[in-house]
């Protein structure tokens, strides 16, 4: 029996040799610090290949979670929006946040002398084939990252050109969490994270442990709205939202100052901006009258890494940009009726928000504590009550969202980590009359993650 086991282990070792030969180096251990701006797909980097060779390095993690909530969240595995229907809570377990990817390194381009690399990454958060909870384990894969890049320079001074699907530049930080890593905590409460198809350029200039980063990107004009033109076949098309109809790409940029000691970044302070254009038509107007709007976001971000404490956060101001928490779209009013309707007025909704987090670290334990919030900006009427109707906000519109998050992460420095986390969410809604109402709920999560 022992001889058979020994032969089996030897056969498995021999079978694994081709894979280890392509990867060349094992994955590095995940760092204790939270994600920095423009978080890398993984800490493992594809080693430079030998002449004429292509190196493919796999990475990812297996993630298992259990969620318990005492109120009606719009999504049962994320503490984003609390519904105002007073329904009950839920308990759910899942593993569809598990992730896999490949980092690709090619020989240097002989024509431009650029270092050529790429990333292809996916998880299983693309939805369900299931029609009931008995088969909810059957999740659909989702493309997360897919880009190629060329880089010139060495060390802290380099120029990078990227094309493909990657993180946006506006407000790029991520809070520390294990349970809510695929849908970042504080999303819908001050975190404007974004993945998008884009062409991006980045220039890093650094010497003596300090430096500056300048980035600019042209992104696909995706938005959370629906095309409202006619004929009705266009309504809701994933490739024909208001941004696509405007025929203009989104533009983003970011400038950051940073300092580091050795390979450890001590702090980074960034400022970023977003601009977009969208085109609206009144629903049912066969004459296709349309009106264009512009959206703008300005944001600031910062992160400080101290020996036992990390402080990080973001803040932003938004005007009609259709941000992901509220899918804010400019209100379009029309005169006339039926085919005679034509848009005559635009009300760009404005919002402000942000989030902040402190992460206490000692040994292999991390304790994150943070708060995030976003709300629509409005004025009061003569009676001192919120005048939401004047900015086109109707009854039932979510006007404010806030999240308080904390927990404890064990094995924060190890490939295998696990956590217990709690989020308290408050969602505010506009009422039919002047004023608003708030609903609250809690979500608790147990999570364990094995990085590879």
mmCIF file with all atom_site columns, C-alpha atoms in Angstrom, residues 17 49 104 158 187 195 202 312 350 360 377 388 426 429:
data_model
loop_
_atom_site.group_PDB
_atom_site.id
_atom_site.type_symbol
_atom_site.label_atom_id
_atom_site.label_alt_id
_atom_site.label_comp_id
_atom_site.label_asym_id
_atom_site.label_entity_id
_atom_site.label_seq_id
_atom_site.pdbx_PDB_ins_code
_atom_site.Cartn_x
_atom_site.Cartn_y
_atom_site.Cartn_z
_atom_site.occupancy
_atom_site.B_iso_or_equiv
_atom_site.pdbx_formal_charge
_atom_site.auth_seq_id
_atom_site.auth_comp_id
_atom_site.auth_asym_id
_atom_site.auth_atom_id
_atom_site.pdbx_PDB_model_num
ATOM 1  C CA . UNK A 1 17  ? 6.452   19.893 -13.826 1.00 0.00 ? 17  UNK A CA 1
ATOM 2  C CA . UNK A 1 49  ? 10.725  35.194 -19.933 1.00 0.00 ? 49  UNK A CA 1
ATOM 3  C CA . UNK A 1 104 ? 1.402   37.111 -19.084 1.00 0.00 ? 104 UNK A CA 1
ATOM 4  C CA . UNK A 1 158 ? 8.546   54.580 -16.168 1.00 0.00 ? 158 UNK A CA 1
ATOM 5  C CA . UNK A 1 187 ? -19.852 50.827 -2.755  1.00 0.00 ? 187 UNK A CA 1
ATOM 6  C CA . UNK A 1 195 ? -13.927 48.771 -14.205 1.00 0.00 ? 195 UNK A CA 1
ATOM 7  C CA . UNK A 1 202 ? 0.636   56.607 -17.040 1.00 0.00 ? 202 UNK A CA 1
ATOM 8  C CA . UNK A 1 312 ? -7.180  55.619 3.882   1.00 0.00 ? 312 UNK A CA 1
ATOM 9  C CA . UNK A 1 350 ? -25.672 66.549 -7.853  1.00 0.00 ? 350 UNK A CA 1
ATOM 10 C CA . UNK A 1 360 ? -5.176  48.391 13.050  1.00 0.00 ? 360 UNK A CA 1
ATOM 11 C CA . UNK A 1 377 ? -27.580 67.638 -2.800  1.00 0.00 ? 377 UNK A CA 1
ATOM 12 C CA . UNK A 1 388 ? -36.618 67.274 -3.615  1.00 0.00 ? 388 UNK A CA 1
ATOM 13 C CA . UNK A 1 426 ? -28.908 53.288 6.467   1.00 0.00 ? 426 UNK A CA 1
ATOM 14 C CA . UNK A 1 429 ? -35.767 57.694 0.398   1.00 0.00 ? 429 UNK A CA 1
#
